C-alpha cells in the first residue's frame, strides 16, 4: 500500500505548472549557487538574515 504525498502547494497554480517551472529553473539555480558569485551572494544573504534576527522585536 503506497501513501500519497500531501500537496503543500497553496499558490493557486496547478502542481504540474510549478513542476515544469522547477525543471526549467533548477539547473541554472544550481549552476549559480555553485559559482563563486553565487557563494558570495549567499554569504551576504546569510549575514543579512543574521542581522535581521538580532533586531529587537516590537511589542
CSV table of N, CA, C and O in Angstrom, one decimal:
chain,number,residue,atom,x,y,z
A,1,UNK,N,0.8,-1.2,0.0
A,1,UNK,CA,0.0,0.0,0.0
A,1,UNK,C,0.9,1.2,0.0
A,1,UNK,O,1.8,1.4,0.8
A,2,UNK,N,0.7,2.1,-1.0
A,2,UNK,CA,1.5,3.3,-1.0
A,2,UNK,C,0.8,4.5,-0.5
A,2,UNK,O,-0.4,4.6,-0.6
A,3,UNK,N,1.5,5.4,0.2
A,3,UNK,CA,0.9,6.6,0.7
A,3,UNK,C,1.1,7.7,-0.3
A,3,UNK,O,2.2,7.9,-0.7
A,4,UNK,N,0.0,8.4,-0.6
A,4,UNK,CA,0.1,9.6,-1.4
A,4,UNK,C,0.6,10.8,-0.6
A,4,UNK,O,0.2,11.1,0.4
A,5,UNK,N,1.6,11.5,-1.2
A,5,UNK,CA,2.2,12.7,-0.6
A,5,UNK,C,1.1,13.8,-0.6
A,5,UNK,O,0.4,14.0,-1.6
A,6,UNK,N,1.0,14.5,0.5
A,6,UNK,CA,0.1,15.6,0.6
A,6,UNK,C,0.7,16.8,-0.1
A,6,UNK,O,1.8,17.1,-0.1
A,7,UNK,N,-0.2,17.5,-0.9
A,7,UNK,CA,0.3,18.7,-1.6
A,7,UNK,C,0.4,19.8,-0.6
A,7,UNK,O,-0.5,20.1,0.2
A,8,UNK,N,1.5,20.5,-0.8
A,8,UNK,CA,1.7,21.7,0.1
A,8,UNK,C,1.6,23.0,-0.8
A,8,UNK,O,1.8,24.1,-0.3
A,9,UNK,N,1.2,22.8,-2.0
A,9,UNK,CA,1.0,23.9,-2.9
A,9,UNK,C,-0.2,24.7,-2.6
A,9,UNK,O,-1.3,24.2,-2.8
A,10,UNK,N,-0.1,25.9,-2.1
A,10,UNK,CA,-1.2,26.8,-1.8
A,10,UNK,C,-1.2,28.0,-2.7
A,10,UNK,O,-1.9,29.0,-2.4
A,11,UNK,N,-0.5,28.0,-3.8
A,11,UNK,CA,-0.3,29.1,-4.6
A,11,UNK,C,-1.5,29.4,-5.6
A,11,UNK,O,-1.6,30.5,-6.1
A,12,UNK,N,-2.3,28.4,-5.8
A,12,UNK,CA,-3.4,28.6,-6.8
A,12,UNK,C,-3.0,28.2,-8.2
A,12,UNK,O,-3.9,28.1,-9.1
A,13,UNK,N,-1.7,27.9,-8.4
A,13,UNK,CA,-1.3,27.4,-9.7
A,13,UNK,C,-1.2,25.8,-9.6
A,13,UNK,O,-0.9,25.3,-8.6
A,14,UNK,N,-1.5,25.2,-10.7
A,14,UNK,CA,-1.5,23.7,-10.8
A,14,UNK,C,-0.1,23.2,-10.4
A,14,UNK,O,0.9,23.8,-10.8
A,15,UNK,N,-0.1,22.1,-9.7
A,15,UNK,CA,1.2,21.4,-9.4
A,15,UNK,C,2.0,21.2,-10.6
A,15,UNK,O,3.3,21.4,-10.6
A,16,UNK,N,1.4,20.8,-11.7
A,16,UNK,CA,2.2,20.4,-12.9
A,16,UNK,C,2.9,21.7,-13.4
A,16,UNK,O,4.0,21.6,-13.9
A,17,UNK,N,2.3,22.8,-13.4
A,17,UNK,CA,2.9,24.1,-13.8
A,17,UNK,C,4.1,24.4,-13.0
A,17,UNK,O,5.1,24.8,-13.5
A,18,UNK,N,4.0,24.2,-11.7
A,18,UNK,CA,5.1,24.5,-10.8
A,18,UNK,C,6.2,23.5,-11.0
A,18,UNK,O,7.4,23.9,-11.1
A,19,UNK,N,5.9,22.3,-11.2
A,19,UNK,CA,7.0,21.3,-11.5
A,19,UNK,C,7.7,21.6,-12.8
A,19,UNK,O,8.9,21.4,-12.9
A,20,UNK,N,6.9,22.0,-13.8
A,20,UNK,CA,7.5,22.4,-15.1
A,20,UNK,C,8.5,23.6,-15.0
A,20,UNK,O,9.6,23.5,-15.5
A,21,UNK,N,8.1,24.6,-14.2
A,21,UNK,CA,8.9,25.7,-14.0
A,21,UNK,C,10.2,25.3,-13.2
A,21,UNK,O,11.3,25.7,-13.5
A,22,UNK,N,10.0,24.5,-12.2
A,22,UNK,CA,11.1,24.0,-11.4
A,22,UNK,C,12.1,23.2,-12.3
A,22,UNK,O,13.4,23.4,-12.1
A,23,UNK,N,11.7,22.4,-13.2
A,23,UNK,CA,12.6,21.7,-14.1
A,23,UNK,C,13.4,22.6,-15.0
A,23,UNK,O,14.5,22.4,-15.3
A,24,UNK,N,12.7,23.7,-15.3
A,24,UNK,CA,13.4,24.7,-16.2
A,24,UNK,C,14.5,25.5,-15.4
A,24,UNK,O,15.5,25.8,-15.9
A,25,UNK,N,14.1,26.0,-14.2
A,25,UNK,CA,15.0,26.9,-13.5
A,25,UNK,C,16.0,26.2,-12.7
A,25,UNK,O,17.1,26.7,-12.4
A,26,UNK,N,15.8,24.9,-12.2
A,26,UNK,CA,16.7,24.2,-11.3
A,26,UNK,C,18.2,24.2,-11.8
A,26,UNK,O,19.1,24.5,-11.0
A,27,UNK,N,18.4,23.7,-13.0
A,27,UNK,CA,19.8,23.7,-13.5
A,27,UNK,C,20.6,25.0,-13.4
A,27,UNK,O,21.7,25.1,-13.0
A,28,UNK,N,19.9,26.1,-13.8
A,28,UNK,CA,20.5,27.4,-13.7
A,28,UNK,C,20.8,27.8,-12.3
A,28,UNK,O,21.8,28.4,-12.0
A,29,UNK,N,19.8,27.5,-11.4
A,29,UNK,CA,20.0,27.9,-10.0
A,29,UNK,C,21.2,27.1,-9.4
A,29,UNK,O,22.0,27.7,-8.6
A,30,UNK,N,21.3,25.9,-9.7
A,30,UNK,CA,22.4,25.1,-9.1
A,30,UNK,C,23.7,25.6,-9.6
A,30,UNK,O,24.7,25.8,-8.9
A,31,UNK,N,23.8,25.9,-10.9
A,31,UNK,CA,25.0,26.4,-11.5
A,31,UNK,C,25.4,27.8,-10.8
A,31,UNK,O,26.6,28.0,-10.5
A,32,UNK,N,24.4,28.6,-10.6
A,32,UNK,CA,24.7,29.9,-10.0
A,32,UNK,C,25.2,29.7,-8.6
A,32,UNK,O,26.2,30.3,-8.2
A,33,UNK,N,24.5,28.9,-7.8
A,33,UNK,CA,24.9,28.8,-6.4
A,33,UNK,C,26.2,28.0,-6.2
A,33,UNK,O,26.8,28.1,-5.2
A,34,UNK,N,26.6,27.3,-7.2
A,34,UNK,CA,27.9,26.6,-7.2
A,34,UNK,C,29.0,27.5,-7.7
A,34,UNK,O,30.2,27.2,-7.5
A,35,UNK,N,28.7,28.7,-8.2
A,35,UNK,CA,29.7,29.6,-8.7
A,35,UNK,C,30.3,30.5,-7.6
A,35,UNK,O,29.7,30.5,-6.5
A,36,UNK,N,31.4,31.1,-7.8
A,36,UNK,CA,32.0,32.0,-6.8
A,36,UNK,C,31.0,33.1,-6.5
A,36,UNK,O,30.8,33.5,-5.3
A,37,UNK,N,30.4,33.7,-7.5
A,37,UNK,CA,29.5,34.8,-7.3
A,37,UNK,C,28.3,34.4,-6.5
A,37,UNK,O,27.8,35.0,-5.6
A,38,UNK,N,27.8,33.2,-6.8
A,38,UNK,CA,26.6,32.7,-6.1
A,38,UNK,C,27.0,32.4,-4.6
A,38,UNK,O,26.2,32.7,-3.7
A,39,UNK,N,28.2,31.9,-4.4
A,39,UNK,CA,28.6,31.6,-3.0
A,39,UNK,C,28.7,32.9,-2.2
A,39,UNK,O,28.4,33.0,-1.1
A,40,UNK,N,29.3,33.9,-2.9
A,40,UNK,CA,29.5,35.3,-2.3
A,40,UNK,C,28.1,35.9,-1.9
A,40,UNK,O,28.0,36.4,-0.8
A,41,UNK,N,27.2,35.8,-2.9
A,41,UNK,CA,25.9,36.4,-2.6
A,41,UNK,C,25.1,35.7,-1.5
A,41,UNK,O,24.4,36.3,-0.7
A,42,UNK,N,25.3,34.4,-1.5
A,42,UNK,CA,24.7,33.6,-0.4
A,42,UNK,C,25.2,33.9,1.0
A,42,UNK,O,24.5,34.1,1.9
A,43,UNK,N,26.6,34.1,1.0
A,43,UNK,CA,27.2,34.5,2.3
A,43,UNK,C,26.7,35.9,2.7
A,43,UNK,O,26.4,36.1,3.9
A,44,UNK,N,26.5,36.8,1.8
A,44,UNK,CA,26.0,38.1,2.1
A,44,UNK,C,24.6,38.0,2.6
A,44,UNK,O,24.2,38.7,3.6
A,45,UNK,N,23.8,37.2,2.0
A,45,UNK,CA,22.4,37.0,2.4
A,45,UNK,C,22.3,36.4,3.8
A,45,UNK,O,21.5,36.8,4.6
A,46,UNK,N,23.2,35.4,4.1
A,46,UNK,CA,23.2,34.9,5.4
A,46,UNK,C,23.5,35.9,6.5
A,46,UNK,O,22.9,36.0,7.6
A,47,UNK,N,24.5,36.8,6.2
A,47,UNK,CA,24.8,37.9,7.1
A,47,UNK,C,23.6,38.8,7.3
A,47,UNK,O,23.4,39.3,8.4
A,48,UNK,N,22.9,39.1,6.2
A,48,UNK,CA,21.7,40.0,6.4
A,48,UNK,C,20.7,39.3,7.2
A,48,UNK,O,20.0,40.0,8.1
A,49,UNK,N,20.5,38.0,7.1
A,49,UNK,CA,19.5,37.3,7.8
A,49,UNK,C,19.9,37.3,9.3
A,49,UNK,O,19.0,37.4,10.2
A,50,UNK,N,21.2,37.1,9.6
A,50,UNK,CA,21.7,37.1,11.0
A,50,UNK,C,21.4,38.5,11.6
A,50,UNK,O,21.0,38.6,12.7
A,51,UNK,N,21.7,39.6,10.8
A,51,UNK,CA,21.4,40.9,11.3
A,51,UNK,C,19.9,41.1,11.6
A,51,UNK,O,19.6,41.8,12.6
A,52,UNK,N,19.1,40.6,10.8
A,52,UNK,CA,17.6,40.8,11.0
A,52,UNK,C,17.2,40.0,12.2
A,52,UNK,O,16.3,40.5,13.0
A,53,UNK,N,17.8,38.9,12.5
A,53,UNK,CA,17.4,38.1,13.7
A,53,UNK,C,17.8,38.8,14.9
A,53,UNK,O,17.2,38.7,16.0
A,54,UNK,N,18.9,39.6,14.8
A,54,UNK,CA,19.4,40.3,16.0
A,54,UNK,C,18.6,41.6,16.4
A,54,UNK,O,18.7,42.1,17.4
A,55,UNK,N,17.7,42.0,15.4
A,55,UNK,CA,16.9,43.2,15.7
A,55,UNK,C,15.9,42.9,16.8
A,55,UNK,O,15.3,41.9,16.8
A,56,UNK,N,15.6,43.9,17.6
A,56,UNK,CA,14.6,43.7,18.6
A,56,UNK,C,13.2,43.7,18.0
A,56,UNK,O,12.9,44.3,17.0
A,57,UNK,N,12.4,42.9,18.6
A,57,UNK,CA,11.0,42.7,18.1
A,57,UNK,C,10.1,43.7,18.8
A,57,UNK,O,10.1,43.8,20.1
A,58,UNK,N,9.3,44.4,18.0
A,58,UNK,CA,8.4,45.4,18.6
A,58,UNK,C,7.2,44.7,19.3
A,58,UNK,O,6.7,43.8,18.7
A,59,UNK,N,6.9,45.2,20.4
A,59,UNK,CA,5.8,44.5,21.2
A,59,UNK,C,4.4,45.1,20.8
A,59,UNK,O,4.3,46.1,20.3
